[in-house]
PDB file of C-alpha atoms in Angstrom:
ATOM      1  CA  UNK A   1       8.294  18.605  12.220  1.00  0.00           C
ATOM      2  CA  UNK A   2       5.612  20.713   9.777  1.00  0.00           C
ATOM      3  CA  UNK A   3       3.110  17.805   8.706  1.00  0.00           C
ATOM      4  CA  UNK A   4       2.191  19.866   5.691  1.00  0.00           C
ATOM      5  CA  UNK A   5       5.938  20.335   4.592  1.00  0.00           C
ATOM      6  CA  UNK A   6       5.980  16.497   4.907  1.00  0.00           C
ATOM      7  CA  UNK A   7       2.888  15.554   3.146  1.00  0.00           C
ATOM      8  CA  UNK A   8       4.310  18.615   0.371  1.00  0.00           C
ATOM      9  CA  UNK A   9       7.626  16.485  -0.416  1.00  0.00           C
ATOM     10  CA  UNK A  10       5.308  13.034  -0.557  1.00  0.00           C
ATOM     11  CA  UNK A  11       3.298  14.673  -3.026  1.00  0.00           C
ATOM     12  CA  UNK A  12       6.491  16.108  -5.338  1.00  0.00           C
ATOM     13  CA  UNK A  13       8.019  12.858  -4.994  1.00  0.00           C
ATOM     14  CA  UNK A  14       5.571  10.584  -5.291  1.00  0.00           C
ATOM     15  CA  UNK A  15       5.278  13.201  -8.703  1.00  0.00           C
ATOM     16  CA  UNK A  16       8.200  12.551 -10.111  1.00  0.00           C
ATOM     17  CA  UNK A  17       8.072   8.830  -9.498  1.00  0.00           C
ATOM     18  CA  UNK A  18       4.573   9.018 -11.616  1.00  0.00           C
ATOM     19  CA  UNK A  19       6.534  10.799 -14.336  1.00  0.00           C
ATOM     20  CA  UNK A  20       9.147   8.755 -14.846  1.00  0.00           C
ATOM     21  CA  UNK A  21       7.112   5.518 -14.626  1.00  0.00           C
ATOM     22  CA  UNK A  22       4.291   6.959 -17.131  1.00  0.00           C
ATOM     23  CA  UNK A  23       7.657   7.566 -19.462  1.00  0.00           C
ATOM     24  CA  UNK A  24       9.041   3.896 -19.392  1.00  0.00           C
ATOM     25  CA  UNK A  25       4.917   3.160 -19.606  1.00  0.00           C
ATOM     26  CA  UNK A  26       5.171   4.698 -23.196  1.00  0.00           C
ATOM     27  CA  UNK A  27       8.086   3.214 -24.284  1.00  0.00           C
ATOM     28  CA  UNK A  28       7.353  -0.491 -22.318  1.00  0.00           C
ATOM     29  CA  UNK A  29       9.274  -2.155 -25.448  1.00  0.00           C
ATOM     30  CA  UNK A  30      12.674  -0.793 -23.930  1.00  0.00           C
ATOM     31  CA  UNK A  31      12.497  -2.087 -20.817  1.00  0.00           C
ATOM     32  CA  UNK A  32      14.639  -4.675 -19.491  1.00  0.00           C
ATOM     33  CA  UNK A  33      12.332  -7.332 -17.046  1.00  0.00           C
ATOM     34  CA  UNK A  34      13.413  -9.593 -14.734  1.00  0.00           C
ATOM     35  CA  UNK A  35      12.411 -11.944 -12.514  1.00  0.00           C
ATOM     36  CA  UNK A  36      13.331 -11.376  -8.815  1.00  0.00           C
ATOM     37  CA  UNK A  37      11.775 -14.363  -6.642  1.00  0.00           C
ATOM     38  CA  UNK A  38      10.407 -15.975  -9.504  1.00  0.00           C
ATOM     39  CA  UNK A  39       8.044 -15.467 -12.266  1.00  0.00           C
ATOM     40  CA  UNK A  40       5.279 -13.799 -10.799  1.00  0.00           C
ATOM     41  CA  UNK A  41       7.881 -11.456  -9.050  1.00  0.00           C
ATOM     42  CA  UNK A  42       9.108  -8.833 -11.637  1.00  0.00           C
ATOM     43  CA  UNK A  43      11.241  -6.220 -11.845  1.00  0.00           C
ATOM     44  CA  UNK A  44      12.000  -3.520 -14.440  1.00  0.00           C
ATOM     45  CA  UNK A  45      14.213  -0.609 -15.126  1.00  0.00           C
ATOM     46  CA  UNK A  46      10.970   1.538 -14.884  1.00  0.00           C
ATOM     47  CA  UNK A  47      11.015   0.181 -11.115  1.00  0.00           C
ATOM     48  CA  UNK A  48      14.690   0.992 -10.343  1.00  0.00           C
ATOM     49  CA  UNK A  49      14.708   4.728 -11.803  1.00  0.00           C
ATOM     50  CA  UNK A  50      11.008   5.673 -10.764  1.00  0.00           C
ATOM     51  CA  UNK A  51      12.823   4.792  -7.052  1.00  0.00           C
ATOM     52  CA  UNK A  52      15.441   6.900  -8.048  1.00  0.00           C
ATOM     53  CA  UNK A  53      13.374   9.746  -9.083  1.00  0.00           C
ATOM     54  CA  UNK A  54      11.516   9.444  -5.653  1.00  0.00           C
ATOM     55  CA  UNK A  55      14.425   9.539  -3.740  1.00  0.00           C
ATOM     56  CA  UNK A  56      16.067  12.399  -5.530  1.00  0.00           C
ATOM     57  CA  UNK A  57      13.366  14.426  -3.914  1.00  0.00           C
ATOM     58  CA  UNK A  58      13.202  13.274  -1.070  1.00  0.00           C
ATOM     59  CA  UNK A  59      17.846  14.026  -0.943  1.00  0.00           C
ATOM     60  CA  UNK A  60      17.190  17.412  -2.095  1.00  0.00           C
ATOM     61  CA  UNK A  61      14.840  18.604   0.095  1.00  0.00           C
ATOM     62  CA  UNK A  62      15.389  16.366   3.632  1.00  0.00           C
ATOM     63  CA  UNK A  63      19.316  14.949   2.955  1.00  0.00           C
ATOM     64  CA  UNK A  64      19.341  13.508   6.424  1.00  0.00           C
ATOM     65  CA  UNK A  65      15.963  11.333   6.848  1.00  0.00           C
ATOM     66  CA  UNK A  66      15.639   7.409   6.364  1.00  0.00           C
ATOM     67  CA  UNK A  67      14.661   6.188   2.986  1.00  0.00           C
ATOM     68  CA  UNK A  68      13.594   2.572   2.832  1.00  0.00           C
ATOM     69  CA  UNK A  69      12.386   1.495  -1.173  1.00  0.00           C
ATOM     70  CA  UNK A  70      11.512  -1.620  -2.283  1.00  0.00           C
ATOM     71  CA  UNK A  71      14.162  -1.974  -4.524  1.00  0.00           C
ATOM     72  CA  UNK A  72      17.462   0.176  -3.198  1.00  0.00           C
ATOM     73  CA  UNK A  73      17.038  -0.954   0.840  1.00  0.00           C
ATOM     74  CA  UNK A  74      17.889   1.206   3.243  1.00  0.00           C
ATOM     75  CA  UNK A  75      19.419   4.557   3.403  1.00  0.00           C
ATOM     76  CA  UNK A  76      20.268   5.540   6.978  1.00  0.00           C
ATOM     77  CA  UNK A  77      19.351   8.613   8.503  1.00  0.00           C
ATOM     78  CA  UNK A  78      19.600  10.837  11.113  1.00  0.00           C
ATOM     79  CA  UNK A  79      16.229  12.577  11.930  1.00  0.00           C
ATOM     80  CA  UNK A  80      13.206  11.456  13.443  1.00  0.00           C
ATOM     81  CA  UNK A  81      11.806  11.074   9.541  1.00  0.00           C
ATOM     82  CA  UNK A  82      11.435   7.961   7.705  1.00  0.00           C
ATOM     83  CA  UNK A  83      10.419   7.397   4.192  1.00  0.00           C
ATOM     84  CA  UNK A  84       8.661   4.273   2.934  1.00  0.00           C
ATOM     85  CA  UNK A  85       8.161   4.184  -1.130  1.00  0.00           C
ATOM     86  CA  UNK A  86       7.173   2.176  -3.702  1.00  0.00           C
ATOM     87  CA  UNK A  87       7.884   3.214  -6.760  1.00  0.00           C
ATOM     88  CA  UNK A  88       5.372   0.800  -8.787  1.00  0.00           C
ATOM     89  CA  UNK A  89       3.328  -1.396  -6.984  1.00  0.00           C
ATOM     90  CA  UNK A  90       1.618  -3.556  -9.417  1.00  0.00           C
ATOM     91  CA  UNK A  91       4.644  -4.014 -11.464  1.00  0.00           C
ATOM     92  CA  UNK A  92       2.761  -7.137 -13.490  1.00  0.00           C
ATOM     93  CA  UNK A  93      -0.125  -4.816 -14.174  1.00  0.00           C
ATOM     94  CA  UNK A  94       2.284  -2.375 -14.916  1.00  0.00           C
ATOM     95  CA  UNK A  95       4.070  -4.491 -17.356  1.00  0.00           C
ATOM     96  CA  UNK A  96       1.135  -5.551 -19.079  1.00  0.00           C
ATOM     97  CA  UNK A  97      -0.817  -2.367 -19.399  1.00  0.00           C
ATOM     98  CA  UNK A  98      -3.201  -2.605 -17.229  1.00  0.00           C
ATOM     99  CA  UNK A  99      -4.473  -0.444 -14.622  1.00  0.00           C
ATOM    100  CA  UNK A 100      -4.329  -1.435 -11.255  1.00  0.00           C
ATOM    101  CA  UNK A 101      -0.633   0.096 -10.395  1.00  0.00           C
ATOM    102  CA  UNK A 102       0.365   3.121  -7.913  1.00  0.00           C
ATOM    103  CA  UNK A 103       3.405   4.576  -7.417  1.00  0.00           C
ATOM    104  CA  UNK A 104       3.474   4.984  -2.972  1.00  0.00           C
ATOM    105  CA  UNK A 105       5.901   7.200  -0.814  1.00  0.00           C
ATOM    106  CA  UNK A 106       4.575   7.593   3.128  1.00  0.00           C
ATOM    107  CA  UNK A 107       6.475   9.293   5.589  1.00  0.00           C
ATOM    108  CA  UNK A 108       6.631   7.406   9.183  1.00  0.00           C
ATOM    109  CA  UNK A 109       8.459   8.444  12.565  1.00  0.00           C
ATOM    110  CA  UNK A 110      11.635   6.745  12.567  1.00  0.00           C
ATOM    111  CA  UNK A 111      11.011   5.361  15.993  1.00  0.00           C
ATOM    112  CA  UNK A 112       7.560   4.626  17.021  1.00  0.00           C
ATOM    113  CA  UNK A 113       6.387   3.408  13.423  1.00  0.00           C
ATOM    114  CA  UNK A 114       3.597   5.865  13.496  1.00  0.00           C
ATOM    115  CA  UNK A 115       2.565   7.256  10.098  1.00  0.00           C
ATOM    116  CA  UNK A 116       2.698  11.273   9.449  1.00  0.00           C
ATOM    117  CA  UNK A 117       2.042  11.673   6.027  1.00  0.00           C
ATOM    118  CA  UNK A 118       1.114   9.423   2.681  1.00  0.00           C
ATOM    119  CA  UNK A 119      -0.139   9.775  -0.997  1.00  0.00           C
ATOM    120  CA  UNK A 120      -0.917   7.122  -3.417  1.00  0.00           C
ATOM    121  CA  UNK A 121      -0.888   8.023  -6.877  1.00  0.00           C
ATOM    122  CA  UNK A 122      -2.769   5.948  -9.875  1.00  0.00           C
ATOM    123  CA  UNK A 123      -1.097   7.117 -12.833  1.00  0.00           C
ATOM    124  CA  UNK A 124      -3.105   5.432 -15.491  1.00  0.00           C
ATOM    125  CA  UNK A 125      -6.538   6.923 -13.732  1.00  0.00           C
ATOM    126  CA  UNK A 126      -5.021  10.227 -13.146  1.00  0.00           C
ATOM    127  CA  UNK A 127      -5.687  10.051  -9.022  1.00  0.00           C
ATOM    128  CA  UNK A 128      -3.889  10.998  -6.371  1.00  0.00           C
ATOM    129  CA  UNK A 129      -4.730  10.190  -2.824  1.00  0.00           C
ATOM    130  CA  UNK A 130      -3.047  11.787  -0.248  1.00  0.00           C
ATOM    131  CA  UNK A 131      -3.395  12.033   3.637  1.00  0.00           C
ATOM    132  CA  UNK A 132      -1.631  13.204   6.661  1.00  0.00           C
ATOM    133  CA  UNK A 133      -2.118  13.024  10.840  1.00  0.00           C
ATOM    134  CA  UNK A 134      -5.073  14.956  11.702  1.00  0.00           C
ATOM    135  CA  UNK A 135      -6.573  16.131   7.900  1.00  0.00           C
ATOM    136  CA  UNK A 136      -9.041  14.066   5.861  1.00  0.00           C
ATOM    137  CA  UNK A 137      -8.304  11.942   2.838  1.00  0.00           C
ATOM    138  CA  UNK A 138      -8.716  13.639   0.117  1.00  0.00           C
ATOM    139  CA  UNK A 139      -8.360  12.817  -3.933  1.00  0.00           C
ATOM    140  CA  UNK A 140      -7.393  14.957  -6.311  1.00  0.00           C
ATOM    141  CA  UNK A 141      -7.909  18.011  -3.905  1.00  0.00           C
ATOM    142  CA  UNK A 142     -11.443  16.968  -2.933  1.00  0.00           C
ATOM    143  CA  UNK A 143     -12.632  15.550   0.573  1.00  0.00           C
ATOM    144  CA  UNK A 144     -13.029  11.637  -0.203  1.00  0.00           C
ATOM    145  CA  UNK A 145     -16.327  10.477   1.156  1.00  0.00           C
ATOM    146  CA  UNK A 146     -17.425   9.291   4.656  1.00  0.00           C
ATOM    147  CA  UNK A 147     -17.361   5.148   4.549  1.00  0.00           C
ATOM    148  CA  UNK A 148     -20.935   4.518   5.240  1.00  0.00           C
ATOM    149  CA  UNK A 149     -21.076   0.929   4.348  1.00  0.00           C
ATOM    150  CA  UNK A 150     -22.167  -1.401   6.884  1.00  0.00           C
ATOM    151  CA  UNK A 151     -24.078  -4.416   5.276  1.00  0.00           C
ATOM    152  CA  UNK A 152     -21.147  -6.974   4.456  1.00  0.00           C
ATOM    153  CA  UNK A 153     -23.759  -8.914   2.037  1.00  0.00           C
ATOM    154  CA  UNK A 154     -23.373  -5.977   0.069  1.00  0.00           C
ATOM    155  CA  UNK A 155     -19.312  -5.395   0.377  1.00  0.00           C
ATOM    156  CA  UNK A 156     -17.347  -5.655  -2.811  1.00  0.00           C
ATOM    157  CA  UNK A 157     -13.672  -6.757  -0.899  1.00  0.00           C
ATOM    158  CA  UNK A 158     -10.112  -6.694  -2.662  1.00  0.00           C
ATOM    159  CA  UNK A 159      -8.089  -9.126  -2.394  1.00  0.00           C
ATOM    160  CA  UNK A 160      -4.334 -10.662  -1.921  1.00  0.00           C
ATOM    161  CA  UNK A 161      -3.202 -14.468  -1.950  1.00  0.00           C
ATOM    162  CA  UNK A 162      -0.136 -13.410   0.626  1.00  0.00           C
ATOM    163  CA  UNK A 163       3.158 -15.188   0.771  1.00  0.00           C
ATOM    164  CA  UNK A 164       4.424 -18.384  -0.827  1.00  0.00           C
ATOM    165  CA  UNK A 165       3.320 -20.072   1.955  1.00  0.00           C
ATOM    166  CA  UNK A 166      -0.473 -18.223   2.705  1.00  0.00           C
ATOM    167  CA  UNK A 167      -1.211 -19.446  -0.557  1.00  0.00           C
ATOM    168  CA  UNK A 168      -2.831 -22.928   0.097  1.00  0.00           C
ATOM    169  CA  UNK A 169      -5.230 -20.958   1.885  1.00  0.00           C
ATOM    170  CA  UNK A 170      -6.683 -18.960  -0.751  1.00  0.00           C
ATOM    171  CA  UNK A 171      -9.248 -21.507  -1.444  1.00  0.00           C
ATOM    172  CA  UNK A 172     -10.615 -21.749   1.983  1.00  0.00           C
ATOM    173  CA  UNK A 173     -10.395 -17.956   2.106  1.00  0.00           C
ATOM    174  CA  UNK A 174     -12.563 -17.360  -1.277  1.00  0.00           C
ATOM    175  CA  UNK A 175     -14.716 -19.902   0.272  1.00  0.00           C
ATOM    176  CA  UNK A 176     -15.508 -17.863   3.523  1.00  0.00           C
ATOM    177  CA  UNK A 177     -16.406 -14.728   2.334  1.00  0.00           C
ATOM    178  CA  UNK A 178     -17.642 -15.518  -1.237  1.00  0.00           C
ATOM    179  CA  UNK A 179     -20.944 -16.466   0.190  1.00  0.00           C
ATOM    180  CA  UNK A 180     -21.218 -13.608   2.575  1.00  0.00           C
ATOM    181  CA  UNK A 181     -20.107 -10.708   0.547  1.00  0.00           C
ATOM    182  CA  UNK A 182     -21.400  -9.114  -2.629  1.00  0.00           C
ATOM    183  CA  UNK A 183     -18.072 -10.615  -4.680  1.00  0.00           C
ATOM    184  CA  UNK A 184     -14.471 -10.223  -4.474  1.00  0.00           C
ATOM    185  CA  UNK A 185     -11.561  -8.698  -6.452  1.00  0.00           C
ATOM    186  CA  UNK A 186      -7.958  -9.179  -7.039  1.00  0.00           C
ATOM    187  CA  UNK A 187      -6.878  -5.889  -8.886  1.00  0.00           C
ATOM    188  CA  UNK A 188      -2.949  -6.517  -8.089  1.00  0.00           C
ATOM    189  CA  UNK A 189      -1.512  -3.506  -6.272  1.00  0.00           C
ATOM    190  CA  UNK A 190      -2.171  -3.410  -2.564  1.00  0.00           C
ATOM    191  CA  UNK A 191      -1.428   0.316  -2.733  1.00  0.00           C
ATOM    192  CA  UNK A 192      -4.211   0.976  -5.144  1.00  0.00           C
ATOM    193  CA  UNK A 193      -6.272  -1.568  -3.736  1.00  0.00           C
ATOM    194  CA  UNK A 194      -6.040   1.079  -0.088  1.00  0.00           C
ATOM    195  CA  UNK A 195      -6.732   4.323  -2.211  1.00  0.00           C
ATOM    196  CA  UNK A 196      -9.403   2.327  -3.587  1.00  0.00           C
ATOM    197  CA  UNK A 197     -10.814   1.644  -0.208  1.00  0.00           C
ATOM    198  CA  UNK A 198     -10.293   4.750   1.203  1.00  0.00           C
ATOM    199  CA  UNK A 199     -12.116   6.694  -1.680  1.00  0.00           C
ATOM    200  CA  UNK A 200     -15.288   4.150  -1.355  1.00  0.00           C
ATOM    201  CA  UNK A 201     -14.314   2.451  -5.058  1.00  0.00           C
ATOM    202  CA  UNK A 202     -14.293  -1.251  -3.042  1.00  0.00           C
ATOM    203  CA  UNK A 203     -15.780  -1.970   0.202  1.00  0.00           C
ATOM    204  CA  UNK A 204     -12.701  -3.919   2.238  1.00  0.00           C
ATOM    205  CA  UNK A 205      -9.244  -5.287   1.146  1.00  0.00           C
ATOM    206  CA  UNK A 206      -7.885  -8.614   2.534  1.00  0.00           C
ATOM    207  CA  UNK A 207      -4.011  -8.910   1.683  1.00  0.00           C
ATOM    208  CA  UNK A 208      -2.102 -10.536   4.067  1.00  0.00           C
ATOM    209  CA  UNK A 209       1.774 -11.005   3.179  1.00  0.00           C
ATOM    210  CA  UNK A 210       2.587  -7.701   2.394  1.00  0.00           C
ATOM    211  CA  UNK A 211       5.865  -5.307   2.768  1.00  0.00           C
ATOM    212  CA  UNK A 212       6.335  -1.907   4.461  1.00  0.00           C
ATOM    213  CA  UNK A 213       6.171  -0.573   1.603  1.00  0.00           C
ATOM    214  CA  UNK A 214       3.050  -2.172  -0.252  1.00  0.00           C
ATOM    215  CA  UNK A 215       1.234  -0.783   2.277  1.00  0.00           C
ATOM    216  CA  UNK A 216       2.576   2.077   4.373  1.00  0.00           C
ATOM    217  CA  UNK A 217       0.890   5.219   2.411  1.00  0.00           C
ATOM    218  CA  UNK A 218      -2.465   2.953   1.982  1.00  0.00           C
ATOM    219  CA  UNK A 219      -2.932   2.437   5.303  1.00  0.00           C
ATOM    220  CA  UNK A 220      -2.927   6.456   6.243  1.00  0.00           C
ATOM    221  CA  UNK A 221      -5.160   6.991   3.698  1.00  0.00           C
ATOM    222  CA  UNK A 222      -8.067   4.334   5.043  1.00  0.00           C
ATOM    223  CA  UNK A 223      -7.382   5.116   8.634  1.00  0.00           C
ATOM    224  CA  UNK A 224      -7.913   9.390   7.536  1.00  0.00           C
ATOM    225  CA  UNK A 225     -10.740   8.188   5.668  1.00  0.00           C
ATOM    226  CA  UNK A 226     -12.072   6.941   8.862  1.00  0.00           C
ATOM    227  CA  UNK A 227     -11.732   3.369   8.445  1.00  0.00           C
ATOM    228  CA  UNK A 228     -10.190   0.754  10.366  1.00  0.00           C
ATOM    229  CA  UNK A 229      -7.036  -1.115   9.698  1.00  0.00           C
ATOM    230  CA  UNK A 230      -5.227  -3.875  10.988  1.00  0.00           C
ATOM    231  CA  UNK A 231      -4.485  -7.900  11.097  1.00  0.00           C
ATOM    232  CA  UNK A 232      -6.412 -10.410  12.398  1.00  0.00           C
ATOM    233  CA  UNK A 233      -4.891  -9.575  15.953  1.00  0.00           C
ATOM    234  CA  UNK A 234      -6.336  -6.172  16.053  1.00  0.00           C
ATOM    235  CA  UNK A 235      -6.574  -3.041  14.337  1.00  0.00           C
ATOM    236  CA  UNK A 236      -3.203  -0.687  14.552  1.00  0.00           C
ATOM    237  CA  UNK A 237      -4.401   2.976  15.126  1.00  0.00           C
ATOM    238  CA  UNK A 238      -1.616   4.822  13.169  1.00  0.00           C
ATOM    239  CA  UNK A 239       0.365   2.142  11.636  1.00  0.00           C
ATOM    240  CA  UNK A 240       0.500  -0.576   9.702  1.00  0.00           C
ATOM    241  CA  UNK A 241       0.296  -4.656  10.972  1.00  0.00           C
ATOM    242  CA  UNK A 242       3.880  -5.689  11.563  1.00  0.00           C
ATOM    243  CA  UNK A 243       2.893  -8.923  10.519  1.00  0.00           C
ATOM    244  CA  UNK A 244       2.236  -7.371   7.090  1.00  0.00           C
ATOM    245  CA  UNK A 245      -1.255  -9.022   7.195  1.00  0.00           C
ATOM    246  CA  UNK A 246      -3.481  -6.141   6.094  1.00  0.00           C
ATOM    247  CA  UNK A 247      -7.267  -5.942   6.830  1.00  0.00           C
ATOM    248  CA  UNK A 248      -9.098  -2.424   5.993  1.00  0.00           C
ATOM    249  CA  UNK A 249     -12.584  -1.694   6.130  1.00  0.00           C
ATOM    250  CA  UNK A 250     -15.210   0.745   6.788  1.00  0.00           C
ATOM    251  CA  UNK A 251     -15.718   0.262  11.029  1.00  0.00           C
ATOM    252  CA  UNK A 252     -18.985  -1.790  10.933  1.00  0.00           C
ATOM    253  CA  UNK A 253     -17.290  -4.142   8.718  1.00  0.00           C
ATOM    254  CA  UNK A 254     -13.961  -4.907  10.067  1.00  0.00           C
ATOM    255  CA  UNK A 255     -15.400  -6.967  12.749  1.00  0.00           C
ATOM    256  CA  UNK A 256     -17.521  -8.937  10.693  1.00  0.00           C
ATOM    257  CA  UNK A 257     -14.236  -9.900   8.494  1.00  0.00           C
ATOM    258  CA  UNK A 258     -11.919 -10.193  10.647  1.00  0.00           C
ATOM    259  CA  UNK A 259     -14.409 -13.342  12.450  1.00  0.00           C
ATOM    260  CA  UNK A 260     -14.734 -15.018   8.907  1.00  0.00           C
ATOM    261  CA  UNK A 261     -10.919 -15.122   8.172  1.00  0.00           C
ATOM    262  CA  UNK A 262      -9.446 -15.788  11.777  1.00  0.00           C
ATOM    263  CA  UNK A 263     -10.430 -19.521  11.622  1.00  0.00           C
ATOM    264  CA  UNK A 264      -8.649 -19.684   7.442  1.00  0.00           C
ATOM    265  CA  UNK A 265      -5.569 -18.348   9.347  1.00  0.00           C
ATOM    266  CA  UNK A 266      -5.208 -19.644  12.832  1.00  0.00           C
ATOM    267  CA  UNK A 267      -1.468 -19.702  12.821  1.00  0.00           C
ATOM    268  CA  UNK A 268      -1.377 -16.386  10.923  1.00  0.00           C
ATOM    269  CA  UNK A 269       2.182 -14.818  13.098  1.00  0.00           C
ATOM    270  CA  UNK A 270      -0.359 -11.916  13.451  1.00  0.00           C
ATOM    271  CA  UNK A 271      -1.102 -13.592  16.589  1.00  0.00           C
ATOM    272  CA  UNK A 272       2.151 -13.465  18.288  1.00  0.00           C
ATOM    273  CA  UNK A 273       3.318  -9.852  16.647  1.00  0.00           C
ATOM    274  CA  UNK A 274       5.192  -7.477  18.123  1.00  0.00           C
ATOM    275  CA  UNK A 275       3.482  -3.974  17.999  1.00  0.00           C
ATOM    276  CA  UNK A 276       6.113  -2.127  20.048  1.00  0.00           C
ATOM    277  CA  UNK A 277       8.649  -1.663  17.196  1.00  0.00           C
ATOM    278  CA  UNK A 278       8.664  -0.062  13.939  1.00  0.00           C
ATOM    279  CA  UNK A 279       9.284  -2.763  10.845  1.00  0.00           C
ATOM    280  CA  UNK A 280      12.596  -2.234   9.225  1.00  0.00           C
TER     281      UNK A 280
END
């Protein structure tokens, strides 16, 4: 498979995702909300046809690859090609006009989980982020910048409170690495929050709990950035944490993190996941 033809479709798609959501962003008083899991779990018709628009795209040009979106499942394919997209992550910020949202489509092999291609777009700052295998990040055309920084007293890190259940923890959590970090963030959108790490606007992000999809383009971009990723097992070279627990960093500080949150998380399943299988 051409990497560049792959990373070419992420970018048109994740395109036409941005259009349609920055359409149903103008006209926000149209749009039908609901609550999926609960309140703090939304979902709008901006959500369902941005997906839509992304896969269209993705049918027209590569009919027979695996699609998996955060809100239509599963299409099965037949190639060695699998698509992971979000069409708004950040739907809250989203809903309330504010920034921190990203419309994410990554393209993974089917069997091995490793990532090929991904781009990030951040409609309401006019960036996109985009990566593949073997090139370096780059942002709106342009090279992103080395991550230099190594002094974790002087680390701004993102954050995530996780699942329903990681939440206790967010205390003790905020409690570890407020003292030892410059301060901490929680912009909403764990794809943003990546493109924001891997284009040196935040240090680190901590956001454990996350889907395939949150995440999948992110990753790509921090790792081609030259950063590390992984959970508080390990890094993954190539792929994201099956145990959806995401640490990213510049090198010289994922160390350093990963030792202050292991003991907030000590039953974290990152311990015990299974590496040897792509996440459906």
């Amino acid at each position: 498979m051409n990497l560049d033809d792959l990373l070419g479709l992420a970018r048109d798609a994740a395109q036409a995702g941005a259009r349609t959501a920055a359409f149903w962003r103008s006209n926000a008083h149209r749009l039908l909300i609901e609550e999926k899991a609960g309140p703090d779990d939304l979902v709008s018709q901006a959500d369902r046809e941005t997906e839509q628009a992304i896969r269209a795209v993705l049918a027209q040009h590569r009919p027979n690859d695996t699609v998996l979106g955060e809100e239509d499942g599963t299409t099965e394919g037949r190639t060695g090609v699998r698509w992971i997209i979000d069409p708004i992550d950040g739907t809250t910020n989203y809903l309330y006009g504010r920034p921190d949202w990203a419309v994410s489509v990554a393209a993974a092999d089917a069997h091995e989980g490793r990532l090929l291609a991904g781009v990030v777009i951040e409609p309401a700052l006019g960036l996109l982020t985009e990566a593949r295998t073997g090139t370096h990040t780059t942002t709106n055309g342009t090279p992103t910048a080395a991550l230099t920084q190594h002094d974790l007293v002087r680390a701004l890190v993102e954050l995530n409170l996780g699942r329903p259940e990681q939440r206790p923890l967010a205390g003790p959590m905020v409690s570890a690495l407020l003292p030892r970090v410059r301060d901490l963030r929680r912009g909403g959108s764990a794809a943003a929050a990546l493109a924001q790490v891997a284009t040196g606007r935040v240090d680190a992000l901590w956001a454990p709990g996350l889907q395939p999809w949150d995440c999948a383009a992110g990753v790509l971009l921090v790792q081609q950035a030259g950063g590390t990723v992984g959970d508080l097992a390990g890094p993954t070279p190539g792929t994201w944490p099956r145990s959806g627990d995401v640490l990213a960093a510049p090198a010289a500080l994922w160390n350093p993190l990963q030792a202050l949150l292991a003991p907030v998380y000590p039953n974290t399943p990152a311990r015990c996941a299974n590496r040897s299988l792509p996440m459906a």
